[in-house]
Backbone as numpy.savetxt, mean C-alpha at the origin, in Angstrom:
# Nx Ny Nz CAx CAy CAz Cx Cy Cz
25.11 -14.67 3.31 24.34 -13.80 4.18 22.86 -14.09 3.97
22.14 -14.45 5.13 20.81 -14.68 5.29 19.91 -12.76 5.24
18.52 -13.08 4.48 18.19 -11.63 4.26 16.85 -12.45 4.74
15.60 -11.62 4.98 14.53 -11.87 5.63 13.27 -12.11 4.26
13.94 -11.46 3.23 13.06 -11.36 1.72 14.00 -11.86 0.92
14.88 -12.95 1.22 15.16 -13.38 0.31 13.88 -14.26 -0.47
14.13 -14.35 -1.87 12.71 -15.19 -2.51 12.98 -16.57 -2.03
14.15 -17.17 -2.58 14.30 -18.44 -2.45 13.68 -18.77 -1.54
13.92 -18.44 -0.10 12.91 -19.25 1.07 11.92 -18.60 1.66
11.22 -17.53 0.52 9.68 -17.57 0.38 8.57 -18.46 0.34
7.62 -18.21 1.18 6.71 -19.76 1.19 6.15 -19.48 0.03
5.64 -21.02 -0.71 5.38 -20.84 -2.06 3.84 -21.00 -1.85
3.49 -19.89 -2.68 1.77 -19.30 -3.06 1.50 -20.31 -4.31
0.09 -20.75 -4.25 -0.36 -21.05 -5.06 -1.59 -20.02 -6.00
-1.83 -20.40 -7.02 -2.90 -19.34 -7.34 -4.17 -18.79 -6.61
-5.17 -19.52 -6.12 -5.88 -18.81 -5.16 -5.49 -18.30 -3.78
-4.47 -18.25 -3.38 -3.74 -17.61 -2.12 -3.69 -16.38 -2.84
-2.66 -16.56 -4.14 -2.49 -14.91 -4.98 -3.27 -14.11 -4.44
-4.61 -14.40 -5.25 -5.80 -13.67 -5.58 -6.40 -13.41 -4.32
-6.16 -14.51 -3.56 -6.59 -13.26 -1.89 -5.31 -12.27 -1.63
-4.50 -12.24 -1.45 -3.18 -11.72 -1.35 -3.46 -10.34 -1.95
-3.81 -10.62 -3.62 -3.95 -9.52 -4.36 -5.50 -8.58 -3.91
-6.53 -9.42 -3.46 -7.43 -8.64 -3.13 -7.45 -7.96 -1.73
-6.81 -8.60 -0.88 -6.25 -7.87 0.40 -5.18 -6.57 0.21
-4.59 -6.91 -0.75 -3.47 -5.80 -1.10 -4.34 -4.36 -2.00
-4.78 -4.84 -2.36 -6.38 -3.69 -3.07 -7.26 -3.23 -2.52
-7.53 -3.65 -1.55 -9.25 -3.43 -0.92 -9.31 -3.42 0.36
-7.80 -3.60 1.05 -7.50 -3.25 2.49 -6.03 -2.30 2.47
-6.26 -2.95 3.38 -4.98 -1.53 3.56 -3.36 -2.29 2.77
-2.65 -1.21 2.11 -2.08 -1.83 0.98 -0.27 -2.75 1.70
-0.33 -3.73 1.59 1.11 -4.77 2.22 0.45 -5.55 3.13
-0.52 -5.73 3.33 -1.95 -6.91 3.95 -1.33 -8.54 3.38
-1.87 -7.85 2.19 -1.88 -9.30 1.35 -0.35 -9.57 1.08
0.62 -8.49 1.15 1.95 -9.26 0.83 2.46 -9.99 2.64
2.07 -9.69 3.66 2.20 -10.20 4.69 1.89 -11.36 4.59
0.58 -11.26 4.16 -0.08 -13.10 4.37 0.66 -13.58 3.38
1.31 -13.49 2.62 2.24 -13.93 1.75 3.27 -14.48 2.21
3.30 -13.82 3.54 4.77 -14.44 3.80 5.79 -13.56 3.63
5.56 -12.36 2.99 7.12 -11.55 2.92 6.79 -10.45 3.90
7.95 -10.10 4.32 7.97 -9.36 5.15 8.01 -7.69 4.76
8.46 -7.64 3.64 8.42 -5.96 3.30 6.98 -5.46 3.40
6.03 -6.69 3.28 4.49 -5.94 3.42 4.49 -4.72 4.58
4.93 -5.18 5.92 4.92 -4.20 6.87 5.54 -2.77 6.31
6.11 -2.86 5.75 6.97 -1.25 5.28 5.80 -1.11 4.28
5.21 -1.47 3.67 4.28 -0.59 2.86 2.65 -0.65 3.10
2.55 -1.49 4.22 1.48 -0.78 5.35 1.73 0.25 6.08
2.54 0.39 6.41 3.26 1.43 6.73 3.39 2.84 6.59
3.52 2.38 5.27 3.94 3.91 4.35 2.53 4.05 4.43
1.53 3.09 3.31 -0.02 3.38 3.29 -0.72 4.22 4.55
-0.72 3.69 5.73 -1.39 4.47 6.99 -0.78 5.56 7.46
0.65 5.75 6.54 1.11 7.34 7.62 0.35 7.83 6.51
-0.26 7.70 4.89 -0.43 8.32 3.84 -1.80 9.11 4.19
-2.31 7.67 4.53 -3.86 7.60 5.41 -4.06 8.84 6.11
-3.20 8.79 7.29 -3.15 9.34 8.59 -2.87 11.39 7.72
-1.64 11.45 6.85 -1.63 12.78 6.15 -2.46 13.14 5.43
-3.14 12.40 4.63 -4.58 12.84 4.16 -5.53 13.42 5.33
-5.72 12.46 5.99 -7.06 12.86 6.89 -6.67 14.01 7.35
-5.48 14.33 8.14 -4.89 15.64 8.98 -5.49 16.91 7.92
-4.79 16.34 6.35 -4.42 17.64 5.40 -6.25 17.98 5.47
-7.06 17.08 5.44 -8.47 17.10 4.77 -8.78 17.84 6.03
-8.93 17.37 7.26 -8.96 18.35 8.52 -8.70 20.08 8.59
-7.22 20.27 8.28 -6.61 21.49 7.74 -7.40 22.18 6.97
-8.06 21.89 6.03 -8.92 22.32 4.67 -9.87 22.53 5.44
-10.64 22.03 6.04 -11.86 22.24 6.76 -11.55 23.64 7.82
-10.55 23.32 8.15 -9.99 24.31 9.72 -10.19 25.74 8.62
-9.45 25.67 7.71 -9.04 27.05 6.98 -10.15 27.48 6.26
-10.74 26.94 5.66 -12.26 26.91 5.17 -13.55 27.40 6.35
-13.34 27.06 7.25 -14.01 28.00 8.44 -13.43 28.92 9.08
-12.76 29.58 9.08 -11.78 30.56 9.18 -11.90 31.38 8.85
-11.94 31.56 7.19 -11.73 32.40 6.19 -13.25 32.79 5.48
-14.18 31.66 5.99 -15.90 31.70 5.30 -15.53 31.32 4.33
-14.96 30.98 3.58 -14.56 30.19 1.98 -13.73 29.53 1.76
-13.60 29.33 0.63 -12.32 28.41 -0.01 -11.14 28.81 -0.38
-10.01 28.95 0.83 -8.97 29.22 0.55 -8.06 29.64 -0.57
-7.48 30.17 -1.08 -6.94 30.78 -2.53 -5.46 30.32 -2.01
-4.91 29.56 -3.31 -3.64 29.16 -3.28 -3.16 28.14 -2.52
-1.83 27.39 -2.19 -1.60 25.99 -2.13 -1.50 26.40 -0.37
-2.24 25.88 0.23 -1.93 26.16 1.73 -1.24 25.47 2.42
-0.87 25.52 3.38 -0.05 24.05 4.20 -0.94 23.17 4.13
-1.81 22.66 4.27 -2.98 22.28 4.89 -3.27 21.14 3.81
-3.46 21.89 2.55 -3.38 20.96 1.22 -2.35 20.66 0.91
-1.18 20.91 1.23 -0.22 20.05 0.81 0.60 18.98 1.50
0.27 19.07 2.53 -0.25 17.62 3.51 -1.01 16.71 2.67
-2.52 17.01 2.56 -2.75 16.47 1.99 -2.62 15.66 0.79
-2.10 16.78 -0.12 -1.59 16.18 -1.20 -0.62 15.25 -0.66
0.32 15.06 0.36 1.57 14.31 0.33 0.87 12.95 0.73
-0.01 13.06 1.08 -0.68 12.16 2.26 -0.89 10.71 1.10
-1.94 12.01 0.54 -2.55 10.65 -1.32 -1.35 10.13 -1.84
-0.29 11.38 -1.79 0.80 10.28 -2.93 1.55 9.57 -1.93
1.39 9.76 -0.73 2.07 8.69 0.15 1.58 7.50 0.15
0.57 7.36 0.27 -0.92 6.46 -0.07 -0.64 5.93 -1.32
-0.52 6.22 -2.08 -1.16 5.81 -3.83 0.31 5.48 -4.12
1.64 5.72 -3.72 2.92 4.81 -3.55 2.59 3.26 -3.06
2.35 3.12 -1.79 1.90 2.13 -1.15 0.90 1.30 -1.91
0.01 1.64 -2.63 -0.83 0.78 -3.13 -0.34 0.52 -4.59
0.72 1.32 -5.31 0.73 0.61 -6.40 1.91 -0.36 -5.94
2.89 -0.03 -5.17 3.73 -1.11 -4.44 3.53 -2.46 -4.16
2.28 -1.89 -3.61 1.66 -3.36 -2.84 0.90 -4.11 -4.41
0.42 -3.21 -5.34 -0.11 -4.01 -6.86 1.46 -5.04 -7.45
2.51 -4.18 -7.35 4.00 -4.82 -7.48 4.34 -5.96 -7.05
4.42 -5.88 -6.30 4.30 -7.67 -4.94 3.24 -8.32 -5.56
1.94 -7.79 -5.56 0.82 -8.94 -5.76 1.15 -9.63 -6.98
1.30 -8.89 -7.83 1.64 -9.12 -9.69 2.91 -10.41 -9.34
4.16 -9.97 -8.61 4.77 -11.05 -8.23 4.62 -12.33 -7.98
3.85 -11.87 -6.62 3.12 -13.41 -6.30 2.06 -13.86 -7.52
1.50 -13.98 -8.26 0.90 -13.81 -9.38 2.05 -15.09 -10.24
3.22 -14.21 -10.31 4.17 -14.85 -11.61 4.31 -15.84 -10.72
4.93 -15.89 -9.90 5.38 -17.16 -8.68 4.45 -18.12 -8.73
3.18 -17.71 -8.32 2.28 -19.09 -8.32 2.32 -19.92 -9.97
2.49 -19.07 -10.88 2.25 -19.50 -12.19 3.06 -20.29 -12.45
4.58 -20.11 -11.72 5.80 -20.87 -12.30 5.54 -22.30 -11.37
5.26 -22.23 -10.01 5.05 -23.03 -9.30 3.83 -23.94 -9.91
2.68 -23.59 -10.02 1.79 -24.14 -10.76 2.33 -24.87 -12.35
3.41 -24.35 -12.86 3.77 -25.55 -14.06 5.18 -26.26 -13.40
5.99 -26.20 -12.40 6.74 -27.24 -11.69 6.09 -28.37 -10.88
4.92 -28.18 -10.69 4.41 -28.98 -10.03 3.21 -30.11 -11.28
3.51 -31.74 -11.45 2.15 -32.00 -12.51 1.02 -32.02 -12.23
């Protein structure tokens, strides 16, 4: 059975591909750099990252909405923040995910880099 992530017929990274890979996967939006990689699960954890994105901003919105509302700072866990909260750890899944893959590609280039003289 053919799979779409199988490794074996992963295109093979060399070390400075990594390190863009890994800095795209850090400093953009997180499964960037595993795309340009070549694997395809990047999309599922861009994915995840921008709905995380997208629940933060809403929850941070919410906070603001209820915060003018009320003339202050809300007391106790509101809907509003806990959106939010889901939003970051939806987010901060995605990016250590996407650190997972990069670290991968990482070992890969290394092994490739001593098969090759």
């Amino acid at each position: 059975m053919k799979t779409s992530s199988d490794p074996a017929e992963a295109k093979r990274i060399d070390k400075p591909t990594a390190w863009a890979c890994l800095a795209a996967n850090l400093f953009t939006v997180p499964g960037v750099g595993t795309v340009a990689a070549g694997r395809k699960i990047g999309y599922l954890q861009a994915a995840l990252g921008l709905v995380g994105f997208g629940l933060s901003v809403l929850g941070f919105v919410g906070i603001l909405r209820d915060w003018g509302e009320t003339g202050g700072q809300p007391e106790g866990m509101t809907p509003s923040l806990w959106v939010g909260v889901a939003g970051i750890c939806l987010w901060g899944a995605s990016w250590l995910w996407a650190l997972a893959s990069s670290l991968r590609l990482h070992r890969q280039a290394r092994e490739e880099a001593k098969k090759t003289p």
